[in-house]
Amino acid sequence: YSGQPVPDLDNVSYYILLLSGANSRVMIRRYDRGSYPDLRRNLGQWYADLALTNQGGTGNIRPVKLAARLLRLLKFQKTDSRPFERLSKELAGITPAVVQAILSGGCLPDAVAAKALAYIRSELLSNDDSDTRSTLPNSLACQWLKVWLIRKRRMRNEEENLMEYYEPNFPNAAYHCGAWLAVYANLQRAAMGDVNATLVQRFYASASRTPALVFGTLDRMGQVYLDILRKEKRGLDRIYEDKLNAVCAFFGSDLAHCLPTTLNLEGQSYFALGYHQMCTQITGEIRKRIAEKQEG
């Protein structure tokens, strides 16, 4: 209130009482007590784990309220006038666990990843073809996946090198499969413009579950799109060909670099993140090329 710096709170304890309404009554859901330095450190870790490049590729996603994030765990509805009324029904057992994970620095429930993936798939399939964002997965839903994956790795004492931007050396085949699909999706848009059914709408769901069965078809379609660019938009074909070669460089004959046959919940989450991060990288590069042309 005074506008003066906050005093030293290192010796202060905090108390949190989690309440919810139930049939005109107030119910105590959880009671926590701990040291303020631990709380401050866990909150800082939460925001660090969330860091992810925005859809424009111009920086990281801006912070939003927790309620806005929770909406990306609901069943996707294209028109929903009262989404907040659905939170208590669809996320009754999840929200307290999420709050506790934020306060304690712990893992998120597996249901968070499952719901975020379902939201991403549903939104991608229902997007209007004329919408320029139709190839991009929801950023807030991808942030849920990133936190879930990072904290699972942390609990297993594995290296936490999942960055906010696309990392070409990240050691996960599912992640690079998602990036591979993102290149094909942007290649199609560059070659064909708006189409009745996008490559993402046709193949995202199957590619994220059984990539080995799908990417042969995608490769043949990609060659068709590259041929179109060579004839109509010289120069772009080389850009996308280089992108494809760079992503494919990860894959090889050894087990860790093989194209996966099937992907479990964790693999599908890596796939979605790789797809998102490659899309944002390509979008950022397109913006940069347009700005350079305008300046020149």
PDB file of N, CA, C and O in Angstrom, residues 50-125:
ATOM      1  N   LEU A  50       6.622 -22.814 -18.047  1.00  0.00           N
ATOM      2  CA  LEU A  50       5.604 -22.440 -19.032  1.00  0.00           C
ATOM      3  C   LEU A  50       6.187 -21.773 -20.277  1.00  0.00           C
ATOM      4  O   LEU A  50       5.526 -21.724 -21.319  1.00  0.00           O
ATOM      5  N   ALA A  51       7.392 -21.253 -20.210  1.00  0.00           N
ATOM      6  CA  ALA A  51       7.954 -20.425 -21.288  1.00  0.00           C
ATOM      7  C   ALA A  51       7.873 -21.138 -22.634  1.00  0.00           C
ATOM      8  O   ALA A  51       8.366 -22.252 -22.797  1.00  0.00           O
ATOM      9  N   LEU A  52       7.214 -20.469 -23.603  1.00  0.00           N
ATOM     10  CA  LEU A  52       7.015 -21.050 -24.929  1.00  0.00           C
ATOM     11  C   LEU A  52       6.844 -19.911 -25.936  1.00  0.00           C
ATOM     12  O   LEU A  52       6.177 -18.918 -25.651  1.00  0.00           O
ATOM     13  N   THR A  53       7.427 -20.065 -27.120  1.00  0.00           N
ATOM     14  CA  THR A  53       7.339 -19.033 -28.147  1.00  0.00           C
ATOM     15  C   THR A  53       5.896 -18.831 -28.592  1.00  0.00           C
ATOM     16  O   THR A  53       5.149 -19.806 -28.754  1.00  0.00           O
ATOM     17  N   ASN A  54       5.496 -17.581 -28.785  1.00  0.00           N
ATOM     18  CA  ASN A  54       4.126 -17.291 -29.204  1.00  0.00           C
ATOM     19  C   ASN A  54       3.903 -17.660 -30.666  1.00  0.00           C
ATOM     20  O   ASN A  54       4.830 -17.987 -31.395  1.00  0.00           O
ATOM     21  N   GLN A  55       2.649 -17.592 -31.103  1.00  0.00           N
ATOM     22  CA  GLN A  55       2.301 -18.063 -32.447  1.00  0.00           C
ATOM     23  C   GLN A  55       2.910 -17.219 -33.550  1.00  0.00           C
ATOM     24  O   GLN A  55       3.105 -17.695 -34.661  1.00  0.00           O
ATOM     25  N   GLY A  56       3.211 -15.966 -33.254  1.00  0.00           N
ATOM     26  CA  GLY A  56       3.831 -15.117 -34.249  1.00  0.00           C
ATOM     27  C   GLY A  56       5.327 -15.293 -34.362  1.00  0.00           C
ATOM     28  O   GLY A  56       5.959 -14.729 -35.253  1.00  0.00           O
ATOM     29  N   GLY A  57       5.916 -16.061 -33.440  1.00  0.00           N
ATOM     30  CA  GLY A  57       7.353 -16.268 -33.449  1.00  0.00           C
ATOM     31  C   GLY A  57       8.145 -15.038 -33.070  1.00  0.00           C
ATOM     32  O   GLY A  57       9.332 -14.925 -33.381  1.00  0.00           O
ATOM     33  N   THR A  58       7.496 -14.095 -32.374  1.00  0.00           N
ATOM     34  CA  THR A  58       8.138 -12.818 -32.040  1.00  0.00           C
ATOM     35  C   THR A  58       8.629 -12.744 -30.609  1.00  0.00           C
ATOM     36  O   THR A  58       9.264 -11.768 -30.223  1.00  0.00           O
ATOM     37  N   GLY A  59       8.342 -13.736 -29.794  1.00  0.00           N
ATOM     38  CA  GLY A  59       8.729 -13.727 -28.384  1.00  0.00           C
ATOM     39  C   GLY A  59       7.956 -14.797 -27.650  1.00  0.00           C
ATOM     40  O   GLY A  59       7.312 -15.654 -28.274  1.00  0.00           O
ATOM     41  N   ASN A  60       7.997 -14.771 -26.330  1.00  0.00           N
ATOM     42  CA  ASN A  60       7.293 -15.773 -25.558  1.00  0.00           C
ATOM     43  C   ASN A  60       5.830 -15.384 -25.329  1.00  0.00           C
ATOM     44  O   ASN A  60       5.463 -14.213 -25.400  1.00  0.00           O
ATOM     45  N   ILE A  61       5.020 -16.391 -25.040  1.00  0.00           N
ATOM     46  CA  ILE A  61       3.601 -16.169 -24.762  1.00  0.00           C
ATOM     47  C   ILE A  61       3.451 -15.329 -23.500  1.00  0.00           C
ATOM     48  O   ILE A  61       4.143 -15.561 -22.502  1.00  0.00           O
ATOM     49  N   ARG A  62       2.565 -14.352 -23.558  1.00  0.00           N
ATOM     50  CA  ARG A  62       2.347 -13.492 -22.400  1.00  0.00           C
ATOM     51  C   ARG A  62       1.641 -14.260 -21.276  1.00  0.00           C
ATOM     52  O   ARG A  62       0.846 -15.159 -21.535  1.00  0.00           O
ATOM     53  N   PRO A  63       1.912 -13.900 -20.016  1.00  0.00           N
ATOM     54  CA  PRO A  63       1.229 -14.564 -18.901  1.00  0.00           C
ATOM     55  C   PRO A  63      -0.278 -14.326 -18.944  1.00  0.00           C
ATOM     56  O   PRO A  63      -0.734 -13.250 -19.337  1.00  0.00           O
ATOM     57  N   VAL A  64      -1.040 -15.329 -18.571  1.00  0.00           N
ATOM     58  CA  VAL A  64      -2.496 -15.211 -18.470  1.00  0.00           C
ATOM     59  C   VAL A  64      -2.932 -15.801 -17.131  1.00  0.00           C
ATOM     60  O   VAL A  64      -2.162 -16.497 -16.462  1.00  0.00           O
ATOM     61  N   LYS A  65      -4.170 -15.549 -16.760  1.00  0.00           N
ATOM     62  CA  LYS A  65      -4.693 -16.078 -15.504  1.00  0.00           C
ATOM     63  C   LYS A  65      -4.857 -17.593 -15.594  1.00  0.00           C
ATOM     64  O   LYS A  65      -5.052 -18.157 -16.673  1.00  0.00           O
ATOM     65  N   LEU A  66      -4.814 -18.233 -14.446  1.00  0.00           N
ATOM     66  CA  LEU A  66      -4.929 -19.688 -14.404  1.00  0.00           C
ATOM     67  C   LEU A  66      -6.266 -20.142 -14.994  1.00  0.00           C
ATOM     68  O   LEU A  66      -6.330 -21.167 -15.682  1.00  0.00           O
ATOM     69  N   ALA A  67      -7.334 -19.379 -14.748  1.00  0.00           N
ATOM     70  CA  ALA A  67      -8.652 -19.758 -15.271  1.00  0.00           C
ATOM     71  C   ALA A  67      -8.633 -19.839 -16.792  1.00  0.00           C
ATOM     72  O   ALA A  67      -9.240 -20.736 -17.387  1.00  0.00           O
ATOM     73  N   ALA A  68      -7.924 -18.914 -17.442  1.00  0.00           N
ATOM     74  CA  ALA A  68      -7.825 -18.939 -18.904  1.00  0.00           C
ATOM     75  C   ALA A  68      -7.069 -20.177 -19.377  1.00  0.00           C
ATOM     76  O   ALA A  68      -7.389 -20.755 -20.421  1.00  0.00           O
ATOM     77  N   ARG A  69      -6.073 -20.591 -18.611  1.00  0.00           N
ATOM     78  CA  ARG A  69      -5.342 -21.812 -18.967  1.00  0.00           C
ATOM     79  C   ARG A  69      -6.236 -23.043 -18.801  1.00  0.00           C
ATOM     80  O   ARG A  69      -6.199 -23.963 -19.621  1.00  0.00           O
ATOM     81  N   LEU A  70      -7.015 -23.059 -17.735  1.00  0.00           N
ATOM     82  CA  LEU A  70      -7.862 -24.216 -17.471  1.00  0.00           C
ATOM     83  C   LEU A  70      -8.905 -24.425 -18.564  1.00  0.00           C
ATOM     84  O   LEU A  70      -9.339 -25.553 -18.803  1.00  0.00           O
ATOM     85  N   LEU A  71      -9.303 -23.352 -19.233  1.00  0.00           N
ATOM     86  CA  LEU A  71     -10.273 -23.475 -20.324  1.00  0.00           C
ATOM     87  C   LEU A  71      -9.737 -24.373 -21.436  1.00  0.00           C
ATOM     88  O   LEU A  71     -10.514 -24.997 -22.165  1.00  0.00           O
ATOM     89  N   ARG A  72      -8.412 -24.450 -21.580  1.00  0.00           N
ATOM     90  CA  ARG A  72      -7.808 -25.278 -22.627  1.00  0.00           C
ATOM     91  C   ARG A  72      -7.727 -26.744 -22.225  1.00  0.00           C
ATOM     92  O   ARG A  72      -7.156 -27.553 -22.949  1.00  0.00           O
ATOM     93  N   LEU A  73      -8.317 -27.067 -21.084  1.00  0.00           N
ATOM     94  CA  LEU A  73      -8.423 -28.468 -20.679  1.00  0.00           C
ATOM     95  C   LEU A  73      -9.860 -28.971 -20.780  1.00  0.00           C
ATOM     96  O   LEU A  73     -10.127 -30.147 -20.501  1.00  0.00           O
ATOM     97  N   LEU A  74     -10.770 -28.094 -21.184  1.00  0.00           N
ATOM     98  CA  LEU A  74     -12.156 -28.490 -21.371  1.00  0.00           C
ATOM     99  C   LEU A  74     -12.324 -29.174 -22.730  1.00  0.00           C
ATOM    100  O   LEU A  74     -11.468 -29.077 -23.604  1.00  0.00           O
ATOM    101  N   LYS A  75     -13.453 -29.847 -22.909  1.00  0.00           N
ATOM    102  CA  LYS A  75     -13.774 -30.375 -24.229  1.00  0.00           C
ATOM    103  C   LYS A  75     -13.981 -29.200 -25.173  1.00  0.00           C
ATOM    104  O   LYS A  75     -14.715 -28.267 -24.873  1.00  0.00           O
ATOM    105  N   PHE A  76     -13.314 -29.251 -26.312  1.00  0.00           N
ATOM    106  CA  PHE A  76     -13.355 -28.117 -27.241  1.00  0.00           C
ATOM    107  C   PHE A  76     -14.740 -27.936 -27.827  1.00  0.00           C
ATOM    108  O   PHE A  76     -15.384 -28.898 -28.270  1.00  0.00           O
ATOM    109  N   GLN A  77     -15.231 -26.691 -27.796  1.00  0.00           N
ATOM    110  CA  GLN A  77     -16.470 -26.306 -28.457  1.00  0.00           C
ATOM    111  C   GLN A  77     -16.206 -25.030 -29.244  1.00  0.00           C
ATOM    112  O   GLN A  77     -15.714 -24.048 -28.680  1.00  0.00           O
ATOM    113  N   LYS A  78     -16.546 -25.045 -30.510  1.00  0.00           N
ATOM    114  CA  LYS A  78     -16.240 -23.899 -31.361  1.00  0.00           C
ATOM    115  C   LYS A  78     -17.002 -22.654 -30.914  1.00  0.00           C
ATOM    116  O   LYS A  78     -16.489 -21.536 -30.964  1.00  0.00           O
ATOM    117  N   THR A  79     -18.238 -22.829 -30.482  1.00  0.00           N
ATOM    118  CA  THR A  79     -19.025 -21.723 -29.935  1.00  0.00           C
ATOM    119  C   THR A  79     -19.463 -22.108 -28.529  1.00  0.00           C
ATOM    120  O   THR A  79     -20.194 -23.075 -28.348  1.00  0.00           O
ATOM    121  N   ASP A  80     -18.992 -21.385 -27.556  1.00  0.00           N
ATOM    122  CA  ASP A  80     -19.288 -21.681 -26.151  1.00  0.00           C
ATOM    123  C   ASP A  80     -19.472 -20.356 -25.420  1.00  0.00           C
ATOM    124  O   ASP A  80     -18.508 -19.653 -25.142  1.00  0.00           O
ATOM    125  N   SER A  81     -20.715 -20.018 -25.100  1.00  0.00           N
ATOM    126  CA  SER A  81     -21.001 -18.723 -24.487  1.00  0.00           C
ATOM    127  C   SER A  81     -20.695 -18.690 -22.992  1.00  0.00           C
ATOM    128  O   SER A  81     -20.502 -17.618 -22.424  1.00  0.00           O
ATOM    129  N   ARG A  82     -20.657 -19.838 -22.336  1.00  0.00           N
ATOM    130  CA  ARG A  82     -20.436 -19.875 -20.890  1.00  0.00           C
ATOM    131  C   ARG A  82     -19.386 -20.926 -20.528  1.00  0.00           C
ATOM    132  O   ARG A  82     -19.672 -21.903 -19.821  1.00  0.00           O
ATOM    133  N   PRO A  83     -18.158 -20.754 -20.967  1.00  0.00           N
ATOM    134  CA  PRO A  83     -17.140 -21.782 -20.708  1.00  0.00           C
ATOM    135  C   PRO A  83     -16.769 -21.921 -19.235  1.00  0.00           C
ATOM    136  O   PRO A  83     -16.454 -23.023 -18.778  1.00  0.00           O
ATOM    137  N   PHE A  84     -16.799 -20.804 -18.482  1.00  0.00           N
ATOM    138  CA  PHE A  84     -16.370 -20.877 -17.091  1.00  0.00           C
ATOM    139  C   PHE A  84     -17.338 -21.706 -16.234  1.00  0.00           C
ATOM    140  O   PHE A  84     -16.941 -22.241 -15.201  1.00  0.00           O
ATOM    141  N   GLU A  85     -18.572 -21.836 -16.671  1.00  0.00           N
ATOM    142  CA  GLU A  85     -19.524 -22.660 -15.928  1.00  0.00           C
ATOM    143  C   GLU A  85     -19.196 -24.145 -16.064  1.00  0.00           C
ATOM    144  O   GLU A  85     -19.640 -24.957 -15.250  1.00  0.00           O
ATOM    145  N   ARG A  86     -18.430 -24.495 -17.084  1.00  0.00           N
ATOM    146  CA  ARG A  86     -18.072 -25.895 -17.313  1.00  0.00           C
ATOM    147  C   ARG A  86     -16.853 -26.325 -16.500  1.00  0.00           C
ATOM    148  O   ARG A  86     -16.589 -27.522 -16.363  1.00  0.00           O
ATOM    149  N   LEU A  87     -16.096 -25.356 -15.984  1.00  0.00           N
ATOM    150  CA  LEU A  87     -14.856 -25.692 -15.285  1.00  0.00           C
ATOM    151  C   LEU A  87     -15.096 -26.613 -14.098  1.00  0.00           C
ATOM    152  O   LEU A  87     -14.400 -27.616 -13.913  1.00  0.00           O
ATOM    153  N   SER A  88     -16.065 -26.249 -13.257  1.00  0.00           N
ATOM    154  CA  SER A  88     -16.303 -27.034 -12.036  1.00  0.00           C
ATOM    155  C   SER A  88     -16.797 -28.439 -12.346  1.00  0.00           C
ATOM    156  O   SER A  88     -16.579 -29.374 -11.562  1.00  0.00           O
ATOM    157  N   LYS A  89     -17.453 -28.619 -13.492  1.00  0.00           N
ATOM    158  CA  LYS A  89     -17.984 -29.938 -13.842  1.00  0.00           C
ATOM    159  C   LYS A  89     -16.925 -30.821 -14.490  1.00  0.00           C
ATOM    160  O   LYS A  89     -16.744 -31.971 -14.104  1.00  0.00           O
ATOM    161  N   GLU A  90     -16.230 -30.280 -15.479  1.00  0.00           N
ATOM    162  CA  GLU A  90     -15.289 -31.095 -16.248  1.00  0.00           C
ATOM    163  C   GLU A  90     -13.927 -31.246 -15.572  1.00  0.00           C
ATOM    164  O   GLU A  90     -13.211 -32.213 -15.847  1.00  0.00           O
ATOM    165  N   LEU A  91     -13.567 -30.292 -14.696  1.00  0.00           N
ATOM    166  CA  LEU A  91     -12.238 -30.335 -14.080  1.00  0.00           C
ATOM    167  C   LEU A  91     -12.307 -30.452 -12.561  1.00  0.00           C
ATOM    168  O   LEU A  91     -11.389 -30.031 -11.859  1.00  0.00           O
ATOM    169  N   ALA A  92     -13.384 -31.039 -12.065  1.00  0.00           N
ATOM    170  CA  ALA A  92     -13.592 -31.104 -10.613  1.00  0.00           C
ATOM    171  C   ALA A  92     -12.430 -31.775  -9.889  1.00  0.00           C
ATOM    172  O   ALA A  92     -11.987 -31.305  -8.835  1.00  0.00           O
ATOM    173  N   GLY A  93     -11.905 -32.853 -10.416  1.00  0.00           N
ATOM    174  CA  GLY A  93     -10.825 -33.548  -9.729  1.00  0.00           C
ATOM    175  C   GLY A  93      -9.433 -33.112 -10.150  1.00  0.00           C
ATOM    176  O   GLY A  93      -8.442 -33.574  -9.573  1.00  0.00           O
ATOM    177  N   ILE A  94      -9.348 -32.242 -11.152  1.00  0.00           N
ATOM    178  CA  ILE A  94      -8.055 -31.856 -11.689  1.00  0.00           C
ATOM    179  C   ILE A  94      -7.561 -30.532 -11.143  1.00  0.00           C
ATOM    180  O   ILE A  94      -6.375 -30.380 -10.822  1.00  0.00           O
ATOM    181  N   THR A  95      -8.452 -29.552 -11.020  1.00  0.00           N
ATOM    182  CA  THR A  95      -8.039 -28.210 -10.610  1.00  0.00           C
ATOM    183  C   THR A  95      -7.288 -28.198  -9.277  1.00  0.00           C
ATOM    184  O   THR A  95      -6.225 -27.564  -9.182  1.00  0.00           O
ATOM    185  N   PRO A  96      -7.783 -28.869  -8.217  1.00  0.00           N
ATOM    186  CA  PRO A  96      -7.005 -28.871  -6.957  1.00  0.00           C
ATOM    187  C   PRO A  96      -5.609 -29.467  -7.119  1.00  0.00           C
ATOM    188  O   PRO A  96      -4.647 -28.972  -6.527  1.00  0.00           O
ATOM    189  N   ALA A  97      -5.481 -30.517  -7.943  1.00  0.00           N
ATOM    190  CA  ALA A  97      -4.167 -31.133  -8.164  1.00  0.00           C
ATOM    191  C   ALA A  97      -3.240 -30.194  -8.927  1.00  0.00           C
ATOM    192  O   ALA A  97      -2.035 -30.152  -8.660  1.00  0.00           O
ATOM    193  N   VAL A  98      -3.805 -29.407  -9.845  1.00  0.00           N
ATOM    194  CA  VAL A  98      -3.006 -28.430 -10.590  1.00  0.00           C
ATOM    195  C   VAL A  98      -2.498 -27.337  -9.660  1.00  0.00           C
ATOM    196  O   VAL A  98      -1.321 -26.972  -9.685  1.00  0.00           O
ATOM    197  N   VAL A  99      -3.400 -26.818  -8.816  1.00  0.00           N
ATOM    198  CA  VAL A  99      -3.016 -25.773  -7.863  1.00  0.00           C
ATOM    199  C   VAL A  99      -1.912 -26.279  -6.940  1.00  0.00           C
ATOM    200  O   VAL A  99      -0.920 -25.582  -6.671  1.00  0.00           O
ATOM    201  N   GLN A 100      -2.054 -27.507  -6.466  1.00  0.00           N
ATOM    202  CA  GLN A 100      -1.045 -28.072  -5.580  1.00  0.00           C
ATOM    203  C   GLN A 100       0.292 -28.238  -6.292  1.00  0.00           C
ATOM    204  O   GLN A 100       1.360 -27.989  -5.709  1.00  0.00           O
ATOM    205  N   ALA A 101       0.268 -28.645  -7.562  1.00  0.00           N
ATOM    206  CA  ALA A 101       1.503 -28.799  -8.326  1.00  0.00           C
ATOM    207  C   ALA A 101       2.210 -27.461  -8.502  1.00  0.00           C
ATOM    208  O   ALA A 101       3.443 -27.380  -8.447  1.00  0.00           O
ATOM    209  N   ILE A 102       1.447 -26.391  -8.701  1.00  0.00           N
ATOM    210  CA  ILE A 102       2.033 -25.055  -8.837  1.00  0.00           C
ATOM    211  C   ILE A 102       2.682 -24.628  -7.528  1.00  0.00           C
ATOM    212  O   ILE A 102       3.812 -24.123  -7.512  1.00  0.00           O
ATOM    213  N   LEU A 103       1.982 -24.834  -6.418  1.00  0.00           N
ATOM    214  CA  LEU A 103       2.479 -24.380  -5.113  1.00  0.00           C
ATOM    215  C   LEU A 103       3.677 -25.191  -4.635  1.00  0.00           C
ATOM    216  O   LEU A 103       4.557 -24.655  -3.964  1.00  0.00           O
ATOM    217  N   SER A 104       3.707 -26.468  -4.987  1.00  0.00           N
ATOM    218  CA  SER A 104       4.757 -27.348  -4.468  1.00  0.00           C
ATOM    219  C   SER A 104       5.872 -27.615  -5.469  1.00  0.00           C
ATOM    220  O   SER A 104       6.895 -28.201  -5.103  1.00  0.00           O
ATOM    221  N   GLY A 105       5.664 -27.244  -6.733  1.00  0.00           N
ATOM    222  CA  GLY A 105       6.659 -27.554  -7.759  1.00  0.00           C
ATOM    223  C   GLY A 105       6.600 -28.992  -8.211  1.00  0.00           C
ATOM    224  O   GLY A 105       7.556 -29.487  -8.812  1.00  0.00           O
ATOM    225  N   GLY A 106       5.484 -29.671  -7.948  1.00  0.00           N
ATOM    226  CA  GLY A 106       5.356 -31.076  -8.286  1.00  0.00           C
ATOM    227  C   GLY A 106       4.838 -31.327  -9.685  1.00  0.00           C
ATOM    228  O   GLY A 106       4.681 -30.407 -10.485  1.00  0.00           O
ATOM    229  N   CYS A 107       4.548 -32.604  -9.969  1.00  0.00           N
ATOM    230  CA  CYS A 107       4.087 -33.013 -11.292  1.00  0.00           C
ATOM    231  C   CYS A 107       2.606 -32.721 -11.478  1.00  0.00           C
ATOM    232  O   CYS A 107       1.831 -32.724 -10.516  1.00  0.00           O
ATOM    233  N   LEU A 108       2.216 -32.509 -12.717  1.00  0.00           N
ATOM    234  CA  LEU A 108       0.804 -32.368 -13.063  1.00  0.00           C
ATOM    235  C   LEU A 108       0.212 -33.756 -13.299  1.00  0.00           C
ATOM    236  O   LEU A 108       0.909 -34.682 -13.725  1.00  0.00           O
ATOM    237  N   PRO A 109      -1.093 -33.924 -13.070  1.00  0.00           N
ATOM    238  CA  PRO A 109      -1.730 -35.221 -13.349  1.00  0.00           C
ATOM    239  C   PRO A 109      -1.657 -35.561 -14.835  1.00  0.00           C
ATOM    240  O   PRO A 109      -1.653 -34.670 -15.686  1.00  0.00           O
ATOM    241  N   ASP A 110      -1.622 -36.847 -15.149  1.00  0.00           N
ATOM    242  CA  ASP A 110      -1.600 -37.273 -16.546  1.00  0.00           C
ATOM    243  C   ASP A 110      -2.853 -36.810 -17.293  1.00  0.00           C
ATOM    244  O   ASP A 110      -2.808 -36.612 -18.518  1.00  0.00           O
ATOM    245  N   ALA A 111      -3.948 -36.636 -16.559  1.00  0.00           N
ATOM    246  CA  ALA A 111      -5.192 -36.186 -17.188  1.00  0.00           C
ATOM    247  C   ALA A 111      -5.028 -34.811 -17.826  1.00  0.00           C
ATOM    248  O   ALA A 111      -5.726 -34.490 -18.791  1.00  0.00           O
ATOM    249  N   VAL A 112      -4.122 -33.989 -17.304  1.00  0.00           N
ATOM    250  CA  VAL A 112      -3.872 -32.666 -17.884  1.00  0.00           C
ATOM    251  C   VAL A 112      -3.350 -32.812 -19.311  1.00  0.00           C
ATOM    252  O   VAL A 112      -3.819 -32.132 -20.238  1.00  0.00           O
ATOM    253  N   ALA A 113      -2.384 -33.703 -19.517  1.00  0.00           N
ATOM    254  CA  ALA A 113      -1.835 -33.915 -20.864  1.00  0.00           C
ATOM    255  C   ALA A 113      -2.892 -34.490 -21.799  1.00  0.00           C
ATOM    256  O   ALA A 113      -3.005 -34.072 -22.956  1.00  0.00           O
ATOM    257  N   ALA A 114      -3.678 -35.455 -21.299  1.00  0.00           N
ATOM    258  CA  ALA A 114      -4.700 -36.076 -22.138  1.00  0.00           C
ATOM    259  C   ALA A 114      -5.735 -35.049 -22.595  1.00  0.00           C
ATOM    260  O   ALA A 114      -6.144 -35.027 -23.765  1.00  0.00           O
ATOM    261  N   LYS A 115      -6.162 -34.179 -21.689  1.00  0.00           N
ATOM    262  CA  LYS A 115      -7.169 -33.170 -22.024  1.00  0.00           C
ATOM    263  C   LYS A 115      -6.594 -32.089 -22.938  1.00  0.00           C
ATOM    264  O   LYS A 115      -7.276 -31.601 -23.847  1.00  0.00           O
ATOM    265  N   ALA A 116      -5.348 -31.688 -22.702  1.00  0.00           N
ATOM    266  CA  ALA A 116      -4.717 -30.681 -23.567  1.00  0.00           C
ATOM    267  C   ALA A 116      -4.558 -31.216 -24.985  1.00  0.00           C
ATOM    268  O   ALA A 116      -4.797 -30.492 -25.964  1.00  0.00           O
ATOM    269  N   LEU A 117      -4.165 -32.474 -25.126  1.00  0.00           N
ATOM    270  CA  LEU A 117      -4.026 -33.074 -26.455  1.00  0.00           C
ATOM    271  C   LEU A 117      -5.376 -33.169 -27.160  1.00  0.00           C
ATOM    272  O   LEU A 117      -5.472 -32.904 -28.370  1.00  0.00           O
ATOM    273  N   ALA A 118      -6.414 -33.540 -26.415  1.00  0.00           N
ATOM    274  CA  ALA A 118      -7.746 -33.630 -27.009  1.00  0.00           C
ATOM    275  C   ALA A 118      -8.213 -32.259 -27.497  1.00  0.00           C
ATOM    276  O   ALA A 118      -8.822 -32.144 -28.566  1.00  0.00           O
ATOM    277  N   TYR A 119      -7.908 -31.212 -26.714  1.00  0.00           N
ATOM    278  CA  TYR A 119      -8.280 -29.852 -27.110  1.00  0.00           C
ATOM    279  C   TYR A 119      -7.555 -29.448 -28.397  1.00  0.00           C
ATOM    280  O   TYR A 119      -8.156 -28.906 -29.325  1.00  0.00           O
ATOM    281  N   ILE A 120      -6.260 -29.739 -28.469  1.00  0.00           N
ATOM    282  CA  ILE A 120      -5.468 -29.377 -29.649  1.00  0.00           C
ATOM    283  C   ILE A 120      -6.000 -30.078 -30.891  1.00  0.00           C
ATOM    284  O   ILE A 120      -6.207 -29.441 -31.944  1.00  0.00           O
ATOM    285  N   ARG A 121      -6.240 -31.383 -30.793  1.00  0.00           N
ATOM    286  CA  ARG A 121      -6.717 -32.134 -31.962  1.00  0.00           C
ATOM    287  C   ARG A 121      -8.079 -31.625 -32.417  1.00  0.00           C
ATOM    288  O   ARG A 121      -8.314 -31.430 -33.617  1.00  0.00           O
ATOM    289  N   SER A 122      -8.983 -31.400 -31.470  1.00  0.00           N
ATOM    290  CA  SER A 122     -10.330 -30.951 -31.824  1.00  0.00           C
ATOM    291  C   SER A 122     -10.304 -29.582 -32.482  1.00  0.00           C
ATOM    292  O   SER A 122     -11.013 -29.329 -33.456  1.00  0.00           O
ATOM    293  N   GLU A 123      -9.475 -28.677 -31.954  1.00  0.00           N
ATOM    294  CA  GLU A 123      -9.409 -27.329 -32.505  1.00  0.00           C
ATOM    295  C   GLU A 123      -8.808 -27.340 -33.915  1.00  0.00           C
ATOM    296  O   GLU A 123      -9.300 -26.655 -34.814  1.00  0.00           O
ATOM    297  N   LEU A 124      -7.758 -28.121 -34.118  1.00  0.00           N
ATOM    298  CA  LEU A 124      -7.137 -28.187 -35.438  1.00  0.00           C
ATOM    299  C   LEU A 124      -8.098 -28.756 -36.479  1.00  0.00           C
ATOM    300  O   LEU A 124      -8.128 -28.306 -37.631  1.00  0.00           O
ATOM    301  N   LEU A 125      -8.894 -29.748 -36.089  1.00  0.00           N
ATOM    302  CA  LEU A 125      -9.827 -30.366 -37.024  1.00  0.00           C
ATOM    303  C   LEU A 125     -11.006 -29.468 -37.359  1.00  0.00           C
ATOM    304  O   LEU A 125     -11.605 -29.583 -38.429  1.00  0.00           O
TER     305      LEU A 125
END
